[in-house]
Coordinates of C-alpha atoms and ligand atoms in Angstrom, one line a residue:
M1 CA -3.3 29.2 1.1
Q2 CA -2.6 28.6 -2.5
I3 CA -1.0 25.4 -2.9
T4 CA 0.2 23.1 -5.7
V5 CA 0.5 19.5 -5.4
I6 CA 2.6 17.6 -8.0
G7 CA 1.7 13.9 -8.5
C8 CA -1.9 12.6 -8.6
G9 CA -1.4 9.1 -7.3
Y10 CA -2.6 7.9 -3.8
V11 CA -0.9 10.4 -1.8
G12 CA -1.0 13.5 -3.9
L13 CA -4.8 13.1 -4.6
V14 CA -5.4 12.4 -1.1
T15 CA -3.4 15.3 0.0
A16 CA -5.0 17.7 -2.5
A17 CA -8.4 16.8 -2.2
C18 CA -8.3 17.4 1.6
F19 CA -6.4 20.6 1.7
A20 CA -9.0 22.0 -0.9
E21 CA -11.7 20.6 1.3
M22 CA -10.4 22.7 4.2
G23 CA -10.9 25.9 1.9
N24 CA -7.6 26.1 0.2
R25 CA -6.8 26.7 -3.2
V26 CA -4.9 23.6 -4.6
A27 CA -3.3 23.0 -8.2
C28 CA -2.6 19.4 -8.9
V29 CA 0.1 18.7 -11.7
D30 CA 0.8 15.2 -12.9
T31 CA 2.8 14.3 -16.2
S32 CA 0.5 11.6 -16.9
A33 CA -2.2 13.4 -19.5
E34 CA -4.2 10.2 -19.2
R35 CA -4.8 10.8 -15.4
V36 CA -5.5 14.4 -15.5
E37 CA -7.9 13.7 -18.5
A38 CA -9.7 11.5 -16.2
L39 CA -9.8 13.9 -13.4
H40 CA -11.1 16.8 -15.8
R41 CA -13.9 14.0 -16.5
G42 CA -14.4 13.8 -12.5
I43 CA -13.1 10.3 -12.5
S44 CA -10.5 9.4 -9.9
P45 CA -7.8 7.6 -11.3
I46 CA -7.1 5.5 -8.1
F47 CA -9.2 3.9 -6.1
E48 CA -10.2 5.2 -2.5
P49 CA -13.0 5.4 -0.7
G50 CA -14.6 8.6 -0.9
I51 CA -11.7 10.2 -2.8
E52 CA -13.8 10.9 -6.3
A53 CA -16.6 13.0 -4.5
L54 CA -14.3 15.1 -2.5
L55 CA -12.5 15.7 -6.1
Q56 CA -15.6 16.4 -7.6
T57 CA -17.1 18.9 -5.2
N58 CA -14.1 20.9 -4.8
H59 CA -13.5 21.0 -8.5
A60 CA -17.0 22.4 -8.9
A61 CA -16.3 24.9 -5.8
G62 CA -13.1 26.1 -7.8
R63 CA -10.9 25.3 -5.5
L64 CA -9.2 22.4 -7.1
T65 CA -8.0 22.4 -10.8
F66 CA -5.5 19.6 -12.6
S67 CA -3.1 20.3 -14.9
S68 CA -0.3 18.4 -16.9
Q69 CA 1.8 21.7 -17.1
L70 CA 3.9 22.8 -14.0
N71 CA 4.9 26.3 -15.1
P72 CA 1.5 28.0 -15.2
V73 CA -0.1 26.9 -12.0
L74 CA 3.2 27.8 -9.9
R75 CA 2.4 31.4 -9.6
N76 CA 1.4 32.8 -6.5
S77 CA 1.9 29.0 -4.8
E78 CA 3.1 29.3 -1.4
V79 CA 3.5 25.9 -0.8
V80 CA 4.7 23.1 -3.4
F81 CA 4.1 19.6 -2.4
I82 CA 6.1 16.9 -4.1
A83 CA 4.3 13.6 -4.2
V84 CA 5.6 11.7 -7.0
G85 CA 6.9 8.1 -6.7
T86 CA 10.2 6.7 -5.3
P87 CA 10.0 3.0 -6.6
S88 CA 12.5 0.6 -5.6
A89 CA 15.6 0.6 -7.9
A90 CA 17.5 -2.5 -9.0
D91 CA 20.0 -2.6 -6.3
G92 CA 17.0 -2.0 -3.7
S93 CA 17.7 1.9 -3.2
A94 CA 14.5 4.1 -3.3
D95 CA 15.0 5.7 -6.8
V96 CA 14.6 9.5 -6.0
S97 CA 14.8 10.6 -10.0
Q98 CA 11.1 11.7 -10.1
I99 CA 11.7 14.2 -7.0
L100 CA 15.0 15.4 -8.3
E101 CA 13.8 15.8 -11.5
V102 CA 10.8 18.0 -10.0
A103 CA 13.2 19.8 -7.8
A104 CA 15.1 21.0 -11.1
Q105 CA 11.7 22.2 -12.4
L106 CA 10.9 23.9 -9.6
G107 CA 14.1 25.7 -9.4
G108 CA 14.0 27.0 -12.9
A109 CA 10.3 28.1 -12.8
L110 CA 9.5 29.5 -9.0
E111 CA 9.8 33.2 -9.2
S112 CA 9.7 34.2 -5.4
P113 CA 10.6 32.1 -2.4
T114 CA 8.5 29.1 -1.5
I115 CA 7.9 26.1 0.6
V116 CA 8.9 22.8 -1.2
V117 CA 7.4 20.1 0.9
C118 CA 8.9 16.6 0.2
K119 CA 6.0 14.0 1.1
S120 CA 7.3 11.3 -0.9
T121 CA 8.8 8.5 1.1
A122 CA 12.6 9.6 0.3
P123 CA 15.9 8.4 2.0
V124 CA 17.5 10.4 4.6
G125 CA 19.2 13.5 3.0
T126 CA 16.7 13.7 0.1
A127 CA 14.9 16.8 1.2
C128 CA 18.7 18.5 1.4
R129 CA 19.4 17.0 -1.9
V130 CA 16.1 19.2 -2.8
Q131 CA 17.3 22.1 -1.2
S132 CA 20.7 22.2 -2.9
I133 CA 19.1 21.8 -6.4
L134 CA 17.1 25.0 -5.4
D135 CA 19.8 26.7 -4.2
Q136 CA 21.7 26.2 -7.2
H137 CA 18.7 27.6 -9.5
C138 CA 18.6 30.6 -7.1
Q139 CA 22.3 31.3 -7.4
R140 CA 22.6 30.6 -11.2
R141 CA 19.6 33.5 -11.5
G142 CA 21.4 35.9 -9.3
V143 CA 18.2 36.2 -6.9
N144 CA 19.3 37.0 -3.3
W145 CA 16.3 34.5 -1.7
R146 CA 16.1 30.9 -0.5
H147 CA 13.3 28.3 -1.1
S148 CA 12.6 26.4 1.9
V149 CA 12.4 22.7 1.7
V150 CA 10.4 20.7 4.3
S151 CA 10.3 17.1 4.8
N152 CA 6.6 16.2 5.6
P153 CA 6.4 12.3 5.3
E154 CA 2.6 10.7 4.7
F155 CA 1.4 8.1 6.8
L156 CA -2.1 7.6 5.4
K157 CA -3.2 4.0 4.5
E158 CA -5.0 2.9 1.3
G159 CA -8.4 2.0 1.7
A160 CA -8.7 4.6 4.7
A161 CA -6.6 7.3 3.2
I162 CA -9.2 10.4 3.7
D163 CA -10.0 9.9 7.0
D164 CA -6.0 9.1 8.2
F165 CA -5.5 12.7 6.3
M166 CA -8.0 14.5 8.0
R167 CA -7.5 12.9 11.4
P168 CA -3.8 12.0 11.5
D169 CA -2.4 10.4 14.7
R170 CA 0.5 12.7 14.2
I171 CA 1.8 15.4 11.4
I172 CA 5.8 15.0 11.0
L173 CA 7.2 18.2 10.0
G174 CA 11.1 18.3 9.2
A175 CA 11.9 21.9 8.9
E176 CA 14.9 24.0 9.2
D177 CA 13.4 27.3 9.2
A178 CA 10.9 28.9 11.4
S179 CA 9.1 30.6 8.7
A180 CA 8.6 27.6 7.1
E181 CA 7.8 25.7 9.9
R182 CA 5.0 28.5 11.0
T183 CA 3.3 28.3 7.6
M184 CA 3.0 24.5 7.7
R185 CA 1.7 24.5 11.3
R186 CA -1.0 26.8 9.9
L187 CA -1.7 24.6 7.2
Y188 CA -2.4 21.5 9.2
E189 CA -4.2 23.6 11.7
P190 CA -7.6 22.5 10.7
F191 CA -6.6 18.7 10.7
V192 CA -5.4 19.0 14.4
R193 CA -8.0 21.1 16.0
N194 CA -8.8 19.3 19.1
H195 CA -5.0 18.6 20.3
D196 CA -1.8 19.4 18.7
R197 CA -0.6 16.3 17.1
I198 CA 2.3 18.2 14.9
L199 CA 5.8 17.1 15.7
C200 CA 8.4 19.1 14.4
M201 CA 12.0 18.1 14.2
P202 CA 15.3 18.1 11.7
R203 CA 14.3 17.1 8.0
R204 CA 16.7 14.0 8.4
A205 CA 14.8 12.7 11.5
A206 CA 11.5 13.3 9.6
E207 CA 12.6 11.0 6.7
M208 CA 13.8 8.2 9.2
T209 CA 10.9 8.6 11.1
K210 CA 8.5 7.5 8.1
Y211 CA 10.8 4.6 6.9
A212 CA 11.2 3.4 10.6
A213 CA 7.4 3.7 11.0
N214 CA 6.8 1.8 7.9
T215 CA 9.6 -1.0 8.9
F216 CA 8.4 -1.5 12.4
L217 CA 4.9 -2.3 11.1
A218 CA 6.5 -5.1 8.8
T219 CA 8.5 -6.5 11.5
K220 CA 5.5 -7.0 13.4
I221 CA 3.7 -8.6 10.4
S222 CA 6.8 -11.2 9.8
F223 CA 7.2 -11.8 13.6
I224 CA 3.5 -13.1 13.8
N225 CA 4.0 -15.0 10.9
E226 CA 7.5 -16.7 11.9
V227 CA 5.2 -17.6 14.8
A228 CA 2.9 -19.1 13.2
N229 CA 5.0 -21.5 11.4
L230 CA 6.6 -22.8 14.4
C231 CA 2.6 -23.0 15.7
E232 CA 1.8 -24.8 12.5
S233 CA 4.8 -27.6 13.5
L234 CA 3.9 -27.7 16.8
G235 CA -0.1 -28.3 16.4
V236 CA -0.9 -25.0 18.0
D237 CA -3.4 -22.6 16.8
V238 CA -1.8 -19.1 15.9
E239 CA -5.3 -17.5 16.4
E240 CA -5.4 -18.3 20.1
V241 CA -1.8 -16.9 20.2
R242 CA -2.3 -13.9 18.8
K243 CA -5.3 -13.2 21.0
G244 CA -3.3 -13.9 23.8
I245 CA -0.3 -11.7 23.0
G246 CA -2.6 -8.9 21.5
A247 CA -4.1 -8.4 25.0
D248 CA -1.2 -7.0 26.3
P249 CA -1.4 -3.4 25.8
R250 CA 2.2 -2.9 25.4
I251 CA 1.9 -5.4 22.1
G252 CA -1.7 -4.3 21.3
H253 CA -4.0 -6.0 18.5
H254 CA -2.8 -4.4 15.1
F255 CA -0.5 -5.6 13.0
I256 CA -0.1 -9.2 14.3
Y257 CA -2.4 -11.1 12.3
A258 CA -0.6 -14.1 10.5
G259 CA -1.4 -14.3 6.6
C260 CA 0.3 -14.7 3.5
G261 CA 2.5 -11.8 3.8
Y262 CA 2.5 -7.8 3.1
G263 CA 2.6 -6.4 -0.1
G264 CA 1.5 -2.9 -1.5
S265 CA 3.7 0.1 -2.7
C266 CA 5.0 1.0 0.9
F267 CA 6.4 -1.8 3.1
P268 CA 8.6 -3.9 0.6
K269 CA 10.1 -1.1 -1.1
D270 CA 10.7 1.0 2.3
I271 CA 12.4 -2.3 3.8
R272 CA 14.6 -2.6 0.8
A273 CA 15.3 1.2 0.7
M274 CA 16.3 1.3 4.6
L275 CA 18.7 -1.8 4.0
H276 CA 20.3 -0.2 1.2
M277 CA 20.6 2.9 3.5
A278 CA 22.6 0.9 5.9
Q279 CA 24.7 -0.9 3.4
E280 CA 25.6 2.2 1.7
R281 CA 27.2 3.2 5.3
E282 CA 28.5 -0.5 5.5
M283 CA 26.5 -1.5 8.2
Q284 CA 24.0 -4.5 8.3
L285 CA 20.6 -4.6 9.4
P286 CA 19.8 -8.2 10.4
I287 CA 16.5 -7.8 11.9
L288 CA 15.1 -6.0 8.5
Q289 CA 17.3 -8.6 6.5
A290 CA 14.8 -11.4 8.6
V291 CA 11.6 -9.4 8.3
E292 CA 12.2 -8.9 4.4
A293 CA 13.2 -12.7 4.3
R294 CA 10.3 -14.0 6.3
N295 CA 8.0 -12.3 4.1
Q296 CA 9.4 -13.5 1.0
A297 CA 8.6 -17.1 2.2
Q298 CA 5.6 -16.1 3.4
K299 CA 4.3 -14.9 -0.1
T300 CA 4.8 -18.3 -1.4
W301 CA 2.8 -20.2 1.4
P302 CA -0.3 -20.3 -0.6
M303 CA 1.4 -22.0 -3.5
R304 CA 3.2 -24.6 -1.2
M305 CA 0.2 -25.5 0.4
L306 CA -1.5 -26.2 -2.6
R307 CA 1.3 -28.1 -4.0
K308 CA 0.9 -30.1 -0.2
L309 CA -2.3 -30.5 -0.9
Y310 CA -2.0 -32.0 -4.5
S311 CA 0.9 -34.6 -4.5
E312 CA 0.6 -35.4 -8.0
G313 CA 1.0 -31.6 -9.2
V314 CA -1.3 -28.7 -9.9
A315 CA -0.8 -28.9 -13.5
G316 CA -4.3 -29.0 -15.2
K317 CA -5.8 -28.1 -11.8
T318 CA -8.4 -25.3 -11.6
V319 CA -7.4 -23.0 -8.4
A320 CA -9.7 -20.1 -7.6
I321 CA -8.6 -17.0 -6.0
W322 CA -10.7 -14.2 -3.9
G323 CA -8.7 -10.9 -3.4
L324 CA -6.2 -9.7 -5.7
A325 CA -5.6 -5.9 -4.3
F326 CA -2.4 -6.0 -1.9
K327 CA -5.2 -5.5 0.9
P328 CA -8.6 -4.7 1.0
G329 CA -10.0 -1.2 0.0
T330 CA -7.5 -0.7 -2.7
D331 CA -7.1 -1.6 -6.1
D332 CA -3.4 -1.4 -5.7
I333 CA -1.6 -4.5 -6.7
R334 CA 2.1 -3.6 -6.3
D335 CA 4.0 -6.3 -4.4
A336 CA 0.7 -8.0 -3.8
P337 CA 0.8 -11.6 -2.7
S338 CA -1.9 -12.7 -5.2
R339 CA 0.8 -11.8 -7.8
V340 CA 3.2 -14.5 -6.4
L341 CA 0.3 -17.4 -6.4
I342 CA -1.1 -16.3 -9.6
E343 CA 2.6 -16.5 -11.4
G344 CA 3.4 -19.8 -9.4
L345 CA 0.2 -21.4 -11.0
L346 CA 0.7 -19.9 -14.5
D347 CA 4.2 -21.3 -14.6
L348 CA 3.0 -24.9 -13.3
G349 CA 0.3 -25.1 -15.6
A350 CA -2.7 -24.5 -13.7
R351 CA -6.1 -22.5 -14.6
V352 CA -6.6 -19.5 -12.4
Q353 CA -10.1 -18.1 -11.8
A354 CA -9.9 -15.0 -9.9
F355 CA -12.3 -12.0 -8.2
D356 CA -11.4 -8.9 -6.6
P357 CA -14.1 -6.2 -6.0
I358 CA -11.8 -3.5 -7.6
A359 CA -8.5 -4.8 -8.5
S360 CA -9.3 -7.2 -11.2
E361 CA -8.7 -4.4 -14.0
N362 CA -5.1 -4.1 -12.8
I363 CA -4.3 -7.7 -12.8
A364 CA -5.7 -8.2 -16.6
K365 CA -3.4 -5.3 -17.4
A366 CA -0.4 -7.1 -15.7
Y367 CA -0.7 -10.3 -17.3
P368 CA -2.1 -9.7 -20.6
E369 CA -0.7 -13.0 -22.4
A370 CA -2.2 -15.2 -19.5
V371 CA -5.5 -13.7 -19.9
A372 CA -5.5 -14.1 -23.7
R373 CA -4.9 -17.7 -23.6
G374 CA -7.5 -17.9 -21.1
Q375 CA -5.3 -19.4 -18.5
L376 CA -6.1 -16.6 -16.1
R377 CA -9.7 -15.6 -16.0
L378 CA -11.2 -12.5 -14.2
F379 CA -14.7 -12.5 -12.7
S380 CA -17.1 -9.9 -11.7
D381 CA -18.7 -12.3 -9.5
P382 CA -17.3 -14.1 -6.6
Y383 CA -19.1 -17.6 -6.7
A384 CA -18.4 -17.8 -10.7
V385 CA -14.8 -18.4 -10.1
L386 CA -15.8 -21.3 -7.7
N387 CA -17.4 -23.4 -11.0
D388 CA -15.4 -26.7 -10.9
A389 CA -12.6 -25.1 -8.9
D390 CA -10.2 -27.7 -7.3
A391 CA -9.3 -25.0 -4.6
L392 CA -10.1 -21.8 -3.4
A393 CA -7.3 -19.7 -2.0
L394 CA -8.5 -16.4 -0.1
I395 CA -5.5 -13.7 -0.5
T396 CA -7.0 -10.4 0.3
E397 CA -9.5 -10.2 3.2
W398 CA -12.3 -8.1 1.7
K399 CA -15.4 -8.2 3.9
Q400 CA -17.6 -9.8 1.7
F401 CA -15.6 -12.8 1.9
R402 CA -16.1 -13.0 5.6
Q403 CA -19.5 -14.8 5.7
P404 CA -20.0 -16.2 2.2
D405 CA -22.7 -18.8 1.5
F406 CA -20.4 -21.7 2.4
A407 CA -23.3 -24.5 1.4
L408 CA -23.3 -22.8 -2.2
M409 CA -19.7 -22.8 -2.6
A410 CA -19.5 -26.2 -1.7
R411 CA -21.9 -27.5 -4.4
L412 CA -19.9 -25.2 -6.8
M413 CA -16.6 -26.5 -6.4
R414 CA -15.1 -29.7 -7.6
E415 CA -13.1 -30.2 -4.4
P416 CA -14.0 -28.3 -1.6
V417 CA -10.6 -27.2 -0.2
I418 CA -10.2 -23.5 1.0
V419 CA -6.6 -22.3 1.4
D420 CA -7.2 -19.4 3.8
G421 CA -3.9 -16.8 3.7
R422 CA -5.8 -14.3 5.9
N423 CA -7.2 -16.6 8.5
Q424 CA -10.6 -15.5 8.1
Y425 CA -12.5 -18.9 8.8
D426 CA -13.1 -21.0 11.4
P427 CA -12.1 -24.6 10.5
A428 CA -14.8 -26.2 12.5
V429 CA -17.7 -24.2 10.8
L430 CA -16.0 -25.1 7.3
G431 CA -15.7 -28.8 8.4
T432 CA -19.6 -28.9 8.9
F433 CA -19.9 -27.6 5.2
G434 CA -17.7 -30.8 4.2
F435 CA -14.4 -28.3 3.5
R436 CA -11.2 -29.1 4.1
H437 CA -9.5 -25.6 5.5
V438 CA -6.0 -24.9 5.5
G439 CA -4.8 -21.7 7.6
V440 CA -1.7 -20.1 8.2
G441 CA 0.0 -21.3 11.5
R442 CA -3.6 -23.4 12.5
V443 CA -4.5 -26.9 11.6
P444 CA -1.1 -28.5 10.7
M445 CA -1.5 -30.1 6.9
D446 CA -0.5 -33.8 8.1
S447 CA -4.1 -34.2 10.1
P448 CA -6.4 -36.4 8.7
A449 CA -8.9 -34.8 6.4
P450 CA -11.7 -37.5 6.0
L451 CA -13.7 -35.4 3.6
L452 CA -11.1 -34.4 1.4
R453 CA -11.5 -36.4 -1.8
K454 CA -8.6 -36.8 -4.2
V455 CA -6.2 -34.8 -1.7
V456 CA -3.8 -36.4 0.4
Ligands
LIG501 N1 0.5 4.9 -1.5 C1 0.5 5.0 0.1 O1 -0.2 4.0 0.4 C2 1.8 5.6 0.5 C3 1.3 6.1 1.7 C4 2.6 7.1 2.4 C5 3.7 7.6 1.5 N2 3.6 7.1 0.6 C6 4.4 7.8 -0.5 O2 4.2 8.6 -1.3 C7 4.9 8.8 -2.5 C8 4.0 8.4 -3.7 O3 3.1 7.4 -3.7 P1 1.9 6.9 -4.2 O4 1.4 5.6 -3.7 O5 1.1 8.1 -4.3 O6 2.6 7.1 -6.1 P2 1.8 6.7 -7.5 O7 2.8 6.1 -7.9 O8 0.4 6.5 -6.8 O9 1.7 8.3 -7.9 C9 3.2 9.2 -7.9 C10 2.4 9.9 -9.3 O10 3.4 11.0 -9.2 C11 3.2 11.3 -10.9 N3 4.7 11.8 -11.3 C12 5.5 11.3 -11.5 N4 6.7 12.2 -11.8 C13 6.2 13.2 -12.2 C14 6.6 14.7 -12.3 N5 7.7 14.7 -12.7 N6 5.6 15.8 -12.4 C15 4.8 15.2 -12.1 N7 3.9 14.2 -11.8 C16 4.7 13.3 -11.8 C17 2.7 10.2 -11.5 O11 2.4 10.0 -13.1 C18 1.9 9.5 -10.6 O12 0.8 9.8 -11.0 C19 5.9 7.4 -2.7 O13 7.0 7.9 -2.0 C20 5.5 6.6 -1.5 O14 6.3 5.6 -0.9 C21 2.4 6.6 -0.5

């Protein structure tokens, strides 16, 4: 099939590469000339394990092309995917202007009936808005055919995106006409060969399914974080509780890890968008309001712990950070908890020494002034950040942080203190190396810590 994918970000590139891998001819379009130019040189503008090789081989085989011009690539496209951003607007709503702009461009450019697929996460009713924009263009041009708009939200996870796309749990198709549904089923058939995992429903239900899925996962995280806070004050280890409840198959082990909050390009903005959808209908969603509020508070947890540890203040202290991306496996720092900590430390006059295997460059771009004045230093070696550090905050649980050389760490640091924002470490093991360990919902802060020097 001949496909066009508009938007060369995390979703667009993965979608394009995976469809090309199945033998389709895919044209990728992005308004960012920089992104397109990088793609021509075989460089992926996003970090995603396996994406670069997939882009290169399919480009070399002539199945994948990149362009910053939409009109020329649309010719003969049977299906056009819209995978542009839907960031939060100032009022919390999802800003769908990029989608609507693309719809208007398509309306003016498409010469024959085409399936236009909304892959971006967009509020209920967006596919209908795209349909009416396209219909208006058809009317204006006096043609007697219509385009078909399908809602096909994406569920991939950054860091495992290719695997998720190639082996999806489900494919949601919101389609209102049978012919478009058949074509979409045919397109996805190679991805669901062992058993059908395609669920067809009205477009509005498809749009809502995406929001309900993301906000439910966010709810699980905020729930366990709330339990962790109570555990902390009761002297209960939330890790025991997590294992205890996760063993119940109705609850399961996924998404019940206490930590310093969720971030990324999806959960925070999708919660806000869902709240806004309700607000527009003069409704309240108290559960989701609480999920959002808990997460905001949770993101300040590392800073609160550091302030408790240093009653004299963190000004002048050197704090090392391990992990800057919003989660392992990605370079994405959108709404990342690391940013709340960095900003808090910079505001209070602390020095920050940070390491991330992939995301440092993005953080450097986000805080150029702090980098220029030397208050924020980014390192390419995880141990280098520990030199003379008064504490280490673990914020993103990259695998390489799981079993570090604790003896070396203790020697390098000025104070052997770990604020473990992802509950990666066993406090008893760390104790044998002379560390004080502060975890989320674990050892109460007020418990005696004889090994800790200078710290209350
Ligand atoms: N990132 C994820 O993990 C993920 C997962 C599922 C769904 N989503 C949703 O998918 C959508 C895209 O997310 P993303 O993370 O890929 O975004 P992204 O910001 O990484 O990529 C969007 C791309 O669209 C391009 N673009 C914007 N306007 C354009 C236009 N008029 N024509 C061509 N290109 C244009 C931008 O330059 C950018 O490269 C969002 O709605 C998001 O919520 C994201």
